[in-house]
Amino acid sequence: MPVVSGYNSSDCPIRYFQNPSSRSLLFESRSEEKKKKIRMAASDRTVLQFGPSSAATSNVTAKVHPLVIFNICDCYVRRPDQAERVIGTLLGSVLPDGTVDIRNSYVVPHNEFSDQVALDIEYHHTMLKSHLKVNPQEVIVGWFSTGLGVTGGSALIHEFYCREVPNPVHLTVDTGFRNGEGTVKAYVSVNLSLGDRQLAAQFQEIPLDLRMIEAERVGCMYMLVILIHI
């Protein structure tokens, strides 16, 4: 199993492996001795989630088109039975005023375990190439996941997207309606460190603009009804 690349996370060396059979990107430890630390990094990793209004990210805003939300909800409805959530790539551009304009998306097959996260990077890159042929002006601007808030697994996936694009936006869509509605939020991440040691991954919520015309609003309400009755 050839090594693709590597990085350090929370004092714990991690390697990316390309699995020839599953075409997945695996986050694994270099030795059995490190296995427990990796398991904590994947499932119990310290993740700090903050609401809006941070000086560090006050100049970062995002705008998401309704088509993106429709696509994410549709992917969630069609997800495999064993999958608790779906994740994927966000495409768009950065506007002159610094706003991240999210216009498109596609799902990326993945698996989450207690000690590792696997992403199908071949599928990710194939889909990216296909989208660029149709919309060459769009680039990767971040990634999405269904669910409410962020988790330790989200922090690991975010690190992968940080290798794809600087300062990616993480979009979450609450398809479980835990608060009685489909909450949509956007975050950026900043690593909190003490010297050379990384203490936690801080996800800061940023302002998100989601506007719909009447036809889009009707379509969204119809999708919400379907999700509620799943």
mmCIF file of C-alpha atoms in Angstrom:
data_model
loop_
_atom_site.group_PDB
_atom_site.id
_atom_site.type_symbol
_atom_site.label_atom_id
_atom_site.label_comp_id
_atom_site.label_asym_id
_atom_site.label_seq_id
_atom_site.Cartn_x
_atom_site.Cartn_y
_atom_site.Cartn_z
ATOM 1 C CA MET A 1 0.000 0.000 0.000
ATOM 2 C CA PRO A 2 1.970 3.036 -1.210
ATOM 3 C CA VAL A 3 2.230 6.199 0.859
ATOM 4 C CA VAL A 4 0.629 9.251 -0.761
ATOM 5 C CA SER A 5 1.678 11.991 1.655
ATOM 6 C CA GLY A 6 1.890 12.792 5.340
ATOM 7 C CA TYR A 7 1.326 15.401 8.023
ATOM 8 C CA ASN A 8 1.545 15.824 11.788
ATOM 9 C CA SER A 9 -1.541 16.120 13.966
ATOM 10 C CA SER A 10 -1.599 16.528 17.748
ATOM 11 C CA ASP A 11 1.923 15.126 18.251
ATOM 12 C CA CYS A 12 0.853 12.034 16.327
ATOM 13 C CA PRO A 13 2.409 11.203 12.947
ATOM 14 C CA ILE A 14 -0.201 10.199 10.405
ATOM 15 C CA ARG A 15 0.234 8.860 6.909
ATOM 16 C CA TYR A 16 -2.088 8.984 3.952
ATOM 17 C CA PHE A 17 -2.330 5.582 2.258
ATOM 18 C CA GLN A 18 -3.729 4.831 -1.168
ATOM 19 C CA ASN A 19 -5.712 1.613 -0.927
ATOM 20 C CA PRO A 20 -5.535 -0.054 -4.388
ATOM 21 C CA SER A 21 -8.761 -1.988 -3.883
ATOM 22 C CA SER A 22 -11.002 0.669 -2.327
ATOM 23 C CA ARG A 23 -9.324 3.702 -3.939
ATOM 24 C CA SER A 24 -9.643 5.363 -0.547
ATOM 25 C CA LEU A 25 -7.510 7.779 1.373
ATOM 26 C CA LEU A 26 -6.882 6.297 4.798
ATOM 27 C CA PHE A 27 -5.701 8.179 7.867
ATOM 28 C CA GLU A 28 -3.658 5.627 9.843
ATOM 29 C CA SER A 29 -0.864 5.592 12.404
ATOM 30 C CA ARG A 30 2.710 4.653 11.532
ATOM 31 C CA SER A 31 2.909 2.019 14.246
ATOM 32 C CA GLU A 32 0.688 0.021 16.576
ATOM 33 C CA GLU A 33 2.176 2.003 19.446
ATOM 34 C CA LYS A 34 0.559 5.153 18.048
ATOM 35 C CA LYS A 35 -2.785 3.476 17.329
ATOM 36 C CA LYS A 36 -4.504 4.691 20.507
ATOM 37 C CA LYS A 37 -3.480 8.268 19.846
ATOM 38 C CA ILE A 38 -4.858 8.075 16.328
ATOM 39 C CA ARG A 39 -8.098 6.626 17.647
ATOM 40 C CA MET A 40 -8.437 9.609 19.958
ATOM 41 C CA ALA A 41 -7.574 11.976 17.125
ATOM 42 C CA ALA A 42 -10.312 10.530 14.944
ATOM 43 C CA SER A 43 -13.111 10.102 17.468
ATOM 44 C CA ASP A 44 -12.241 12.040 20.628
ATOM 45 C CA ARG A 45 -10.128 14.782 19.158
ATOM 46 C CA THR A 46 -10.596 18.154 20.807
ATOM 47 C CA VAL A 47 -12.756 20.328 18.578
ATOM 48 C CA LEU A 48 -13.850 23.797 19.626
ATOM 49 C CA GLN A 49 -16.934 25.212 17.942
ATOM 50 C CA PHE A 50 -17.733 28.907 18.237
ATOM 51 C CA GLY A 51 -20.626 31.038 17.055
ATOM 52 C CA PRO A 52 -20.255 34.092 14.837
ATOM 53 C CA SER A 53 -18.407 37.295 15.731
ATOM 54 C CA SER A 54 -14.721 36.485 16.004
ATOM 55 C CA ALA A 55 -12.095 39.106 15.218
ATOM 56 C CA ALA A 56 -9.913 36.482 13.541
ATOM 57 C CA THR A 57 -12.564 35.579 10.962
ATOM 58 C CA SER A 58 -14.790 38.681 10.886
ATOM 59 C CA ASN A 59 -13.736 39.420 7.293
ATOM 60 C CA VAL A 60 -14.733 35.952 6.023
ATOM 61 C CA THR A 61 -18.274 35.458 4.748
ATOM 62 C CA ALA A 62 -19.938 32.840 2.558
ATOM 63 C CA LYS A 63 -22.820 32.786 0.108
ATOM 64 C CA VAL A 64 -24.484 29.504 -0.857
ATOM 65 C CA HIS A 65 -26.844 28.948 -3.782
ATOM 66 C CA PRO A 66 -30.044 26.911 -3.156
ATOM 67 C CA LEU A 67 -28.967 24.303 -5.729
ATOM 68 C CA VAL A 68 -26.156 23.296 -3.384
ATOM 69 C CA ILE A 69 -28.576 22.668 -0.505
ATOM 70 C CA PHE A 70 -30.921 20.699 -2.792
ATOM 71 C CA ASN A 71 -28.027 18.542 -3.962
ATOM 72 C CA ILE A 72 -26.805 17.859 -0.425
ATOM 73 C CA CYS A 73 -30.300 16.862 0.739
ATOM 74 C CA ASP A 74 -30.722 14.618 -2.298
ATOM 75 C CA CYS A 75 -27.383 12.916 -1.580
ATOM 76 C CA TYR A 76 -28.488 12.361 2.016
ATOM 77 C CA VAL A 77 -31.754 10.733 0.886
ATOM 78 C CA ARG A 78 -29.824 8.423 -1.472
ATOM 79 C CA ARG A 79 -27.034 7.576 0.994
ATOM 80 C CA PRO A 80 -26.143 3.930 1.791
ATOM 81 C CA ASP A 81 -28.195 2.432 4.616
ATOM 82 C CA GLN A 82 -25.177 2.126 6.907
ATOM 83 C CA ALA A 83 -24.018 5.714 6.397
ATOM 84 C CA GLU A 84 -24.845 8.151 9.192
ATOM 85 C CA ARG A 85 -23.950 11.205 7.131
ATOM 86 C CA VAL A 86 -22.705 12.247 3.716
ATOM 87 C CA ILE A 87 -19.788 14.532 2.915
ATOM 88 C CA GLY A 88 -18.579 16.117 -0.282
ATOM 89 C CA THR A 89 -16.756 18.898 -2.069
ATOM 90 C CA LEU A 90 -17.946 22.482 -2.489
ATOM 91 C CA LEU A 91 -17.178 24.377 -5.689
ATOM 92 C CA GLY A 92 -17.408 28.064 -6.469
ATOM 93 C CA SER A 93 -15.197 31.120 -6.348
ATOM 94 C CA VAL A 94 -13.951 33.874 -4.076
ATOM 95 C CA LEU A 95 -15.541 37.212 -4.966
ATOM 96 C CA PRO A 96 -13.534 40.471 -5.050
ATOM 97 C CA ASP A 97 -14.899 41.464 -1.623
ATOM 98 C CA GLY A 98 -13.618 38.191 -0.126
ATOM 99 C CA THR A 99 -16.989 36.428 0.015
ATOM 100 C CA VAL A 100 -16.806 32.696 -0.712
ATOM 101 C CA ASP A 101 -19.474 32.069 -3.365
ATOM 102 C CA ILE A 102 -20.584 28.404 -3.157
ATOM 103 C CA ARG A 103 -22.346 27.442 -6.392
ATOM 104 C CA ASN A 104 -21.941 23.692 -6.826
ATOM 105 C CA SER A 105 -21.182 20.472 -4.970
ATOM 106 C CA TYR A 106 -20.718 16.741 -5.310
ATOM 107 C CA VAL A 107 -20.683 13.927 -2.785
ATOM 108 C CA VAL A 108 -17.465 12.023 -1.971
ATOM 109 C CA PRO A 109 -17.814 8.403 -0.763
ATOM 110 C CA HIS A 110 -16.274 7.943 2.662
ATOM 111 C CA ASN A 111 -16.172 5.699 5.712
ATOM 112 C CA GLU A 112 -15.636 6.707 9.318
ATOM 113 C CA PHE A 113 -14.369 4.264 11.917
ATOM 114 C CA SER A 114 -13.230 4.602 15.508
ATOM 115 C CA ASP A 115 -9.580 4.946 14.503
ATOM 116 C CA GLN A 116 -9.550 6.196 10.911
ATOM 117 C CA VAL A 117 -11.350 8.124 8.202
ATOM 118 C CA ALA A 118 -11.331 6.917 4.595
ATOM 119 C CA LEU A 119 -12.051 9.119 1.572
ATOM 120 C CA ASP A 120 -12.388 7.967 -2.031
ATOM 121 C CA ILE A 121 -9.883 10.464 -3.432
ATOM 122 C CA GLU A 122 -9.896 8.952 -6.929
ATOM 123 C CA TYR A 123 -13.634 9.618 -7.165
ATOM 124 C CA HIS A 124 -13.088 13.113 -5.742
ATOM 125 C CA HIS A 125 -10.472 13.988 -8.364
ATOM 126 C CA THR A 126 -12.491 12.407 -11.197
ATOM 127 C CA MET A 127 -15.567 14.440 -10.285
ATOM 128 C CA LEU A 128 -13.471 17.591 -9.983
ATOM 129 C CA LYS A 129 -12.056 17.142 -13.482
ATOM 130 C CA SER A 130 -15.549 16.581 -14.890
ATOM 131 C CA HIS A 131 -16.890 19.736 -13.251
ATOM 132 C CA LEU A 132 -13.943 21.816 -14.436
ATOM 133 C CA LYS A 133 -14.641 20.798 -18.031
ATOM 134 C CA VAL A 134 -18.134 22.289 -17.754
ATOM 135 C CA ASN A 135 -17.368 25.184 -15.389
ATOM 136 C CA PRO A 136 -13.635 25.946 -15.619
ATOM 137 C CA GLN A 137 -14.079 29.123 -13.587
ATOM 138 C CA GLU A 138 -15.130 27.168 -10.496
ATOM 139 C CA VAL A 139 -12.595 25.927 -7.957
ATOM 140 C CA ILE A 140 -12.710 23.981 -4.701
ATOM 141 C CA VAL A 141 -13.800 26.341 -1.929
ATOM 142 C CA GLY A 142 -14.436 23.813 0.845
ATOM 143 C CA TRP A 143 -16.499 20.784 1.785
ATOM 144 C CA PHE A 144 -19.884 19.904 3.262
ATOM 145 C CA SER A 145 -21.326 17.386 5.663
ATOM 146 C CA THR A 146 -24.801 16.568 6.902
ATOM 147 C CA GLY A 147 -25.430 16.748 10.610
ATOM 148 C CA LEU A 148 -25.437 19.374 13.331
ATOM 149 C CA GLY A 149 -22.077 20.957 14.131
ATOM 150 C CA VAL A 150 -18.589 19.506 13.825
ATOM 151 C CA THR A 151 -16.903 16.388 15.244
ATOM 152 C CA GLY A 152 -13.412 14.948 15.634
ATOM 153 C CA GLY A 153 -13.851 13.128 12.335
ATOM 154 C CA SER A 154 -14.763 16.430 10.701
ATOM 155 C CA ALA A 155 -11.455 17.889 11.873
ATOM 156 C CA LEU A 156 -9.531 15.138 10.082
ATOM 157 C CA ILE A 157 -11.515 15.545 6.866
ATOM 158 C CA HIS A 158 -11.004 19.308 7.057
ATOM 159 C CA GLU A 159 -7.245 18.767 7.201
ATOM 160 C CA PHE A 160 -7.438 16.873 3.916
ATOM 161 C CA TYR A 161 -9.304 19.741 2.245
ATOM 162 C CA CYS A 162 -6.738 22.169 3.617
ATOM 163 C CA ARG A 163 -4.311 20.387 1.299
ATOM 164 C CA GLU A 164 -6.671 20.962 -1.636
ATOM 165 C CA VAL A 165 -7.321 24.673 -1.049
ATOM 166 C CA PRO A 166 -6.152 27.305 1.465
ATOM 167 C CA ASN A 167 -8.649 28.065 4.241
ATOM 168 C CA PRO A 168 -11.567 25.883 3.044
ATOM 169 C CA VAL A 169 -15.111 26.589 4.198
ATOM 170 C CA HIS A 170 -16.959 23.802 6.011
ATOM 171 C CA LEU A 171 -20.719 23.814 5.353
ATOM 172 C CA THR A 172 -23.031 21.794 7.615
ATOM 173 C CA VAL A 173 -26.654 20.950 6.784
ATOM 174 C CA ASP A 174 -28.810 19.563 9.591
ATOM 175 C CA THR A 175 -30.899 17.015 7.694
ATOM 176 C CA GLY A 176 -31.935 15.419 11.001
ATOM 177 C CA PHE A 177 -33.974 18.488 12.026
ATOM 178 C CA ARG A 178 -32.679 18.311 15.600
ATOM 179 C CA ASN A 179 -33.767 21.902 16.176
ATOM 180 C CA GLY A 180 -37.043 21.499 14.299
ATOM 181 C CA GLU A 181 -35.606 22.966 11.112
ATOM 182 C CA GLY A 182 -32.896 22.297 8.550
ATOM 183 C CA THR A 183 -30.131 24.484 9.946
ATOM 184 C CA VAL A 184 -27.362 25.457 7.515
ATOM 185 C CA LYS A 185 -24.101 26.864 8.890
ATOM 186 C CA ALA A 186 -20.633 27.671 7.582
ATOM 187 C CA TYR A 187 -17.318 27.455 9.423
ATOM 188 C CA VAL A 188 -13.638 28.091 8.926
ATOM 189 C CA SER A 189 -10.966 26.372 10.984
ATOM 190 C CA VAL A 190 -7.981 27.689 12.889
ATOM 191 C CA ASN A 191 -5.517 25.440 14.716
ATOM 192 C CA LEU A 192 -4.919 26.409 18.336
ATOM 193 C CA SER A 193 -1.321 25.672 19.289
ATOM 194 C CA LEU A 194 1.006 26.048 22.241
ATOM 195 C CA GLY A 195 4.548 26.244 20.920
ATOM 196 C CA ASP A 196 4.946 23.354 18.486
ATOM 197 C CA ARG A 197 2.067 21.412 19.992
ATOM 198 C CA GLN A 198 -1.393 21.559 18.416
ATOM 199 C CA LEU A 199 -4.019 21.710 21.165
ATOM 200 C CA ALA A 200 -7.296 21.741 19.268
ATOM 201 C CA ALA A 201 -9.065 22.496 16.031
ATOM 202 C CA GLN A 202 -11.177 25.635 16.381
ATOM 203 C CA PHE A 203 -14.163 25.872 14.041
ATOM 204 C CA GLN A 204 -15.452 29.427 13.899
ATOM 205 C CA GLU A 205 -18.899 30.035 12.471
ATOM 206 C CA ILE A 206 -18.964 32.712 9.768
ATOM 207 C CA PRO A 207 -21.846 34.741 8.279
ATOM 208 C CA LEU A 208 -23.736 32.765 5.630
ATOM 209 C CA ASP A 209 -26.028 34.248 2.982
ATOM 210 C CA LEU A 210 -28.724 31.863 1.716
ATOM 211 C CA ARG A 211 -31.360 33.543 -0.423
ATOM 212 C CA MET A 212 -34.141 31.896 -2.423
ATOM 213 C CA ILE A 213 -36.692 33.052 -4.929
ATOM 214 C CA GLU A 214 -40.262 31.792 -4.459
ATOM 215 C CA ALA A 215 -39.859 28.769 -6.775
ATOM 216 C CA GLU A 216 -36.682 27.718 -4.955
ATOM 217 C CA ARG A 217 -38.369 28.147 -1.588
ATOM 218 C CA VAL A 218 -41.244 25.859 -2.639
ATOM 219 C CA GLY A 219 -38.758 23.245 -3.839
ATOM 220 C CA CYS A 220 -36.843 23.486 -0.578
ATOM 221 C CA MET A 221 -39.999 23.020 1.498
ATOM 222 C CA TYR A 222 -40.908 19.946 -0.574
ATOM 223 C CA MET A 223 -37.448 18.490 0.055
ATOM 224 C CA LEU A 224 -37.793 19.159 3.790
ATOM 225 C CA VAL A 225 -41.099 17.271 3.885
ATOM 226 C CA ILE A 226 -39.423 14.270 2.237
ATOM 227 C CA LEU A 227 -36.546 14.327 4.739
ATOM 228 C CA ILE A 228 -38.881 14.583 7.725
ATOM 229 C CA HIS A 229 -40.768 11.433 6.656
ATOM 230 C CA ILE A 230 -37.682 9.295 5.947
#
